[in-house]
Protein backbone atom coordinates (compact mmCIF):
# COMPACT_ATOMS: atom_id res chain seq x y z
CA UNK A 1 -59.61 -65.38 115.64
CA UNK A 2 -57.78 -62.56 114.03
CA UNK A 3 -54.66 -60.92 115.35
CA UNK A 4 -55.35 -58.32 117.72
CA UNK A 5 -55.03 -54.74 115.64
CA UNK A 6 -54.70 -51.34 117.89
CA UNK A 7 -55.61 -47.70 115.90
CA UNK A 8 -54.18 -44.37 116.70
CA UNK A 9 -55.37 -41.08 115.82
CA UNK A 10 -52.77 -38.34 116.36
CA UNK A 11 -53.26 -35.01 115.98
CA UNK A 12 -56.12 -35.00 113.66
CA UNK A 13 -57.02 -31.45 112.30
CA UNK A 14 -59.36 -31.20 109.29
CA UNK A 15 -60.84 -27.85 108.05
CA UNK A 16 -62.70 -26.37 104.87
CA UNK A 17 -61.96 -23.14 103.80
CA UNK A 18 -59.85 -22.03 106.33
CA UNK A 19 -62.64 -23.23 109.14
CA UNK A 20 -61.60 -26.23 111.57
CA UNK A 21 -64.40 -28.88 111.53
CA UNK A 22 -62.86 -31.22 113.74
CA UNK A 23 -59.66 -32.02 115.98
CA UNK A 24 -59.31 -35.10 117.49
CA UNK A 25 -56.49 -37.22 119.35
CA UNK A 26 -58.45 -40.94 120.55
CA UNK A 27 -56.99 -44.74 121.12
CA UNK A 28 -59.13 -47.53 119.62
CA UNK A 29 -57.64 -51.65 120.70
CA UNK A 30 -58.28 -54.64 119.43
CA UNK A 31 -62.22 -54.95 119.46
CA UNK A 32 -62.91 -51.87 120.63
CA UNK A 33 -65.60 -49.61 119.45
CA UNK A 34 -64.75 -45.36 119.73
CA UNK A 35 -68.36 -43.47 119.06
CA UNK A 36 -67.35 -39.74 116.96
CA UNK A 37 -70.91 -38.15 117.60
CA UNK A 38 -72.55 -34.99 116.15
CA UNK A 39 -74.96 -33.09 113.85
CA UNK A 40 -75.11 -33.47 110.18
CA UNK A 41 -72.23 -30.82 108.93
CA UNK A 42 -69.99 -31.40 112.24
CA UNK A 43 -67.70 -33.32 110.12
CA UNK A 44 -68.46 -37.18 111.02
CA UNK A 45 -68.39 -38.49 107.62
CA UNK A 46 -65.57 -36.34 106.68
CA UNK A 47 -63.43 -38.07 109.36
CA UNK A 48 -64.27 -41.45 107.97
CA UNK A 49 -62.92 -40.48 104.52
CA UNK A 50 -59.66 -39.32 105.37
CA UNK A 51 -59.31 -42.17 107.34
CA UNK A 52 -60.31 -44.42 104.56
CA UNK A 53 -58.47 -42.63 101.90
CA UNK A 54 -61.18 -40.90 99.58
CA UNK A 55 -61.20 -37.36 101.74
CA UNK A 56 -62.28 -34.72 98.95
CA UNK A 57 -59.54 -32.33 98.00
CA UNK A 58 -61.65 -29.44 98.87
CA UNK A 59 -60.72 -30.30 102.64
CA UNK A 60 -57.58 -29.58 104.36
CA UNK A 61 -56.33 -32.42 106.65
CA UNK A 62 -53.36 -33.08 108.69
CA UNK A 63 -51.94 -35.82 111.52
CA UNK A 64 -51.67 -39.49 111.80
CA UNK A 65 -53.36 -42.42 111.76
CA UNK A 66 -51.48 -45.59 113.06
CA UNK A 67 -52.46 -49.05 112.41
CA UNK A 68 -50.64 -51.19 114.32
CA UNK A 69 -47.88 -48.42 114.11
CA UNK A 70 -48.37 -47.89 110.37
CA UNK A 71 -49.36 -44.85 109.10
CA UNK A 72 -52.36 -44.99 107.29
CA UNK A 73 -52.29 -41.57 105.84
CA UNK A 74 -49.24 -42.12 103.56
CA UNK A 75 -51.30 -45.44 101.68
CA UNK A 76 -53.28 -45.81 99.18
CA UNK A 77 -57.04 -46.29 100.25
CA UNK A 78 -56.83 -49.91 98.92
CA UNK A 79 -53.70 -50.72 100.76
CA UNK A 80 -54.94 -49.74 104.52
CA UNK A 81 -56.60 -52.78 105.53
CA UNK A 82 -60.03 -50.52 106.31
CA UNK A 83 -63.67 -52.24 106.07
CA UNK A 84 -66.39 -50.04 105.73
CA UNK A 85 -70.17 -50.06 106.83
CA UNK A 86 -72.27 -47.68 105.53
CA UNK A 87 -76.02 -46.62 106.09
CA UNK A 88 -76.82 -48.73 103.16
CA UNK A 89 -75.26 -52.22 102.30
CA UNK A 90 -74.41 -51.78 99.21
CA UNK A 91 -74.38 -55.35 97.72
CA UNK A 92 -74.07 -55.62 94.28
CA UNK A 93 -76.86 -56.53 92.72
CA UNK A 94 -75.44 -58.42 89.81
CA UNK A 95 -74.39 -61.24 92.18
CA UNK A 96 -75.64 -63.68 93.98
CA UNK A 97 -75.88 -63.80 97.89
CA UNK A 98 -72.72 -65.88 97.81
CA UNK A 99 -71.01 -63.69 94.95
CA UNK A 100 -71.15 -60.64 96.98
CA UNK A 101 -69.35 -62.93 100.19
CA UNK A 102 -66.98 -63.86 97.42
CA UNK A 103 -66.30 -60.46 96.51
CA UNK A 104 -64.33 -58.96 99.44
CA UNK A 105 -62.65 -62.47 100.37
CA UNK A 106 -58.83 -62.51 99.89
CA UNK A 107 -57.99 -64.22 96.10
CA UNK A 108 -55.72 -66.90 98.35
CA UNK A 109 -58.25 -67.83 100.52
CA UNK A 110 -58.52 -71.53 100.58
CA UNK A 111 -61.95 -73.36 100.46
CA UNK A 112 -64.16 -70.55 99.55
CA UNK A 113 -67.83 -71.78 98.83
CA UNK A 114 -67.33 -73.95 102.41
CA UNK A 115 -66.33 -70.53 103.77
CA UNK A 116 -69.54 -68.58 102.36
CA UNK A 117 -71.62 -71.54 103.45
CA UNK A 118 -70.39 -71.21 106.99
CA UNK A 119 -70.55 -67.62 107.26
CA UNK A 120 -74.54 -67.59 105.85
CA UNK A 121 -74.80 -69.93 108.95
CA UNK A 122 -73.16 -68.36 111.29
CA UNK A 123 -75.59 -65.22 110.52
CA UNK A 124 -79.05 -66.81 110.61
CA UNK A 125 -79.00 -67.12 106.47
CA UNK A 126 -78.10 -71.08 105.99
CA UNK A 127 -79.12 -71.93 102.24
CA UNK A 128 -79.09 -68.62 101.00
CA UNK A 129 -75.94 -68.60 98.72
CA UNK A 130 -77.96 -68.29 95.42
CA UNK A 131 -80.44 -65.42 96.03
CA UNK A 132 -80.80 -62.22 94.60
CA UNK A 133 -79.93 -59.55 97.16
CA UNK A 134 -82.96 -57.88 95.66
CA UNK A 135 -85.45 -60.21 97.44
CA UNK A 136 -83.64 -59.90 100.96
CA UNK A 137 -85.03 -57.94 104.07
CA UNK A 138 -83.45 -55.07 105.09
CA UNK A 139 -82.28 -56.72 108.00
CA UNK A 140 -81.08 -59.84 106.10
CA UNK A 141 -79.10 -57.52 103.53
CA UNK A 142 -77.21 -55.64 106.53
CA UNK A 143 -76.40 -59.10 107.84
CA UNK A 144 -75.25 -59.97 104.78
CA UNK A 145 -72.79 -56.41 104.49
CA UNK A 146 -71.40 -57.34 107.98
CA UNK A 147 -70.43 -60.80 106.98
CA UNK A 148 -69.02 -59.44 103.63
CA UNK A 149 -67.02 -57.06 105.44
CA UNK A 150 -65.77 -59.52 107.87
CA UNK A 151 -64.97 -61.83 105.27
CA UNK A 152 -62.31 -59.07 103.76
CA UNK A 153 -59.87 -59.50 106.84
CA UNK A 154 -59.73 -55.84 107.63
CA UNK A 155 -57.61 -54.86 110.22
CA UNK A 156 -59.64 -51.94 111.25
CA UNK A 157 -63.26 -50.80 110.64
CA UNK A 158 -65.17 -47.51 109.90
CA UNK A 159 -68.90 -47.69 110.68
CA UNK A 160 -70.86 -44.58 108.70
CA UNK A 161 -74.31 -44.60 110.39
CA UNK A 162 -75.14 -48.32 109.82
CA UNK A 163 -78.55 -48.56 111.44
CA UNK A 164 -79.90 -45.46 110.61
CA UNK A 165 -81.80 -46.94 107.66
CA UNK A 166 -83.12 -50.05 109.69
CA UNK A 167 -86.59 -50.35 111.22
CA UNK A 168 -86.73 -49.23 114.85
CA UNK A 169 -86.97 -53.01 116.31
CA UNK A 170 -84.13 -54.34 114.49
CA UNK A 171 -81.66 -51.65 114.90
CA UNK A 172 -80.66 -53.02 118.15
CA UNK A 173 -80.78 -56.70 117.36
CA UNK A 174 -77.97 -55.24 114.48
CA UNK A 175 -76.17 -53.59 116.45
CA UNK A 176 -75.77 -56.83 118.99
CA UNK A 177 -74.52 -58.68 116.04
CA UNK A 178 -72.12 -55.64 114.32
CA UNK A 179 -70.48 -55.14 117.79
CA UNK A 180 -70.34 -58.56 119.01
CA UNK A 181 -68.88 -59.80 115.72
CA UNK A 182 -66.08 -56.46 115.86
CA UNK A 183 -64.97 -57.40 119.91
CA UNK A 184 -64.78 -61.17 118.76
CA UNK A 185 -62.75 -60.41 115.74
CA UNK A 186 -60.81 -58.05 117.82
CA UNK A 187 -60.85 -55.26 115.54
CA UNK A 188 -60.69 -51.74 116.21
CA UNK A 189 -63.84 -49.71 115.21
CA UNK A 190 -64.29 -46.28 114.76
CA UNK A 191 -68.42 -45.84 114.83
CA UNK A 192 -70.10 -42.26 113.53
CA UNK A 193 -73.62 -41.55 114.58
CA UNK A 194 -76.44 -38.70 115.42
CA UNK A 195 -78.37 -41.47 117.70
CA UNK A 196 -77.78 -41.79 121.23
CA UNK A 197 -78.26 -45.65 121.25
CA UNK A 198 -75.98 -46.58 119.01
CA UNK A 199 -73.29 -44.93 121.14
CA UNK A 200 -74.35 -46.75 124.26
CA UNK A 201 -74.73 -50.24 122.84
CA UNK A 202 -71.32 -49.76 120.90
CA UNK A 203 -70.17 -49.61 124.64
CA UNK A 204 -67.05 -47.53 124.31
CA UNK A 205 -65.53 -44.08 124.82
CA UNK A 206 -67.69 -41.40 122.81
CA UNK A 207 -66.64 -38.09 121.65
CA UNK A 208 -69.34 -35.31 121.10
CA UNK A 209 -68.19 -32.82 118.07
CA UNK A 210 -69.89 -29.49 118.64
């Protein structure tokens, strides 16, 4: 179990030329999932990349956000302790199933290949350290991002519209698994979406951006 982490937003105001897209003030604890909902253009994804540090320079953005009382907003993106799920998983395709695991693990981390091993278990992929992300499913390839991200000891997590992509009948067996894994890792997740469903299964507090 990981310690328990706790995110603050205070006070966040971003705009783009002059025009406020968003404003926000929310509470996320330990394993807790807050749902930012909205049309393309309401400024979802924007909010996701100030938090994680790449926000384009053509937006203005102001306030706070605390991780376990530190503020974000003065680190560099690689220094917040942020893991990221986005609509597609992004594996890299030069490694092996196992490789990309490797990846995001921390250099110190003891017993590696007996962690990888466990964590393919643990997600329904025993035996599938040496395969070519290329001949996964879809599902088995977002299965594999979660782990990967898991396996990077963030102490919070941004979630850009991660089942958008997925077929209809396996977008809610993902998001069992996403949200189950982020409440027993107890880490605070901050969850963008257009769908309805993915709100309600993420089980939290939701705020609708006009």
């Amino acid at each position: 179990m990981n310690d328990r982490h706790h995110l603050v937003l205070k006070d966040i105001h971003i705009a783009l030329d002059g025009v406020t897209l968003l404003a926000l003030d929310a509470e996320v604890g330990p394993g807790e999932v807050l749902t930012v909902m909205g049309p393309s253009g309401s400024g979802k994804s924007t909010l996701l990349a100030y938090l994680a540090g790449f926000l384009s320079p053509a937006f203005a953005a102001s306030g706070r956000a605390l991780l376990d009382g530190q503020d974000l907003t003065r680190l560099p993106a690689e220094q917040r302790g942020i893991g990221l799920l986005f609509q597609d998983p992004l594996l890299f395709p030069h490694l092996s199933v196992a490789g990309n695991l490797r990846f995001g693990m921390p250099r110190a981390t003891a017993d590696r290949a007996e962690r990888v091993e466990a964590a393919l278990a643990q997600i329904g992929l025993p035996g599938f350290g040496k395969r070519d992300p290329a001949t996964l499913s879809g599902g088995q390839k977002a299965r594999v991002a979660l782990m990967r991200l898991l396996l990077s000891a963030p102490r919070a997590v941004l979630l850009d519209e991660p089942f958008s992509k997925l077929d209809t009948a396996l977008r809610h067996e993902m998001r069992e698994l996403v949200f189950g894994r982020l409440r027993d890792a107890g880490l605070p997740s901050l969850l963008v979406t257009h769908d309805r469903e993915d709100a309600e299964d993420a089980g939290g507090r939701i705020i609708a951006l006009e």
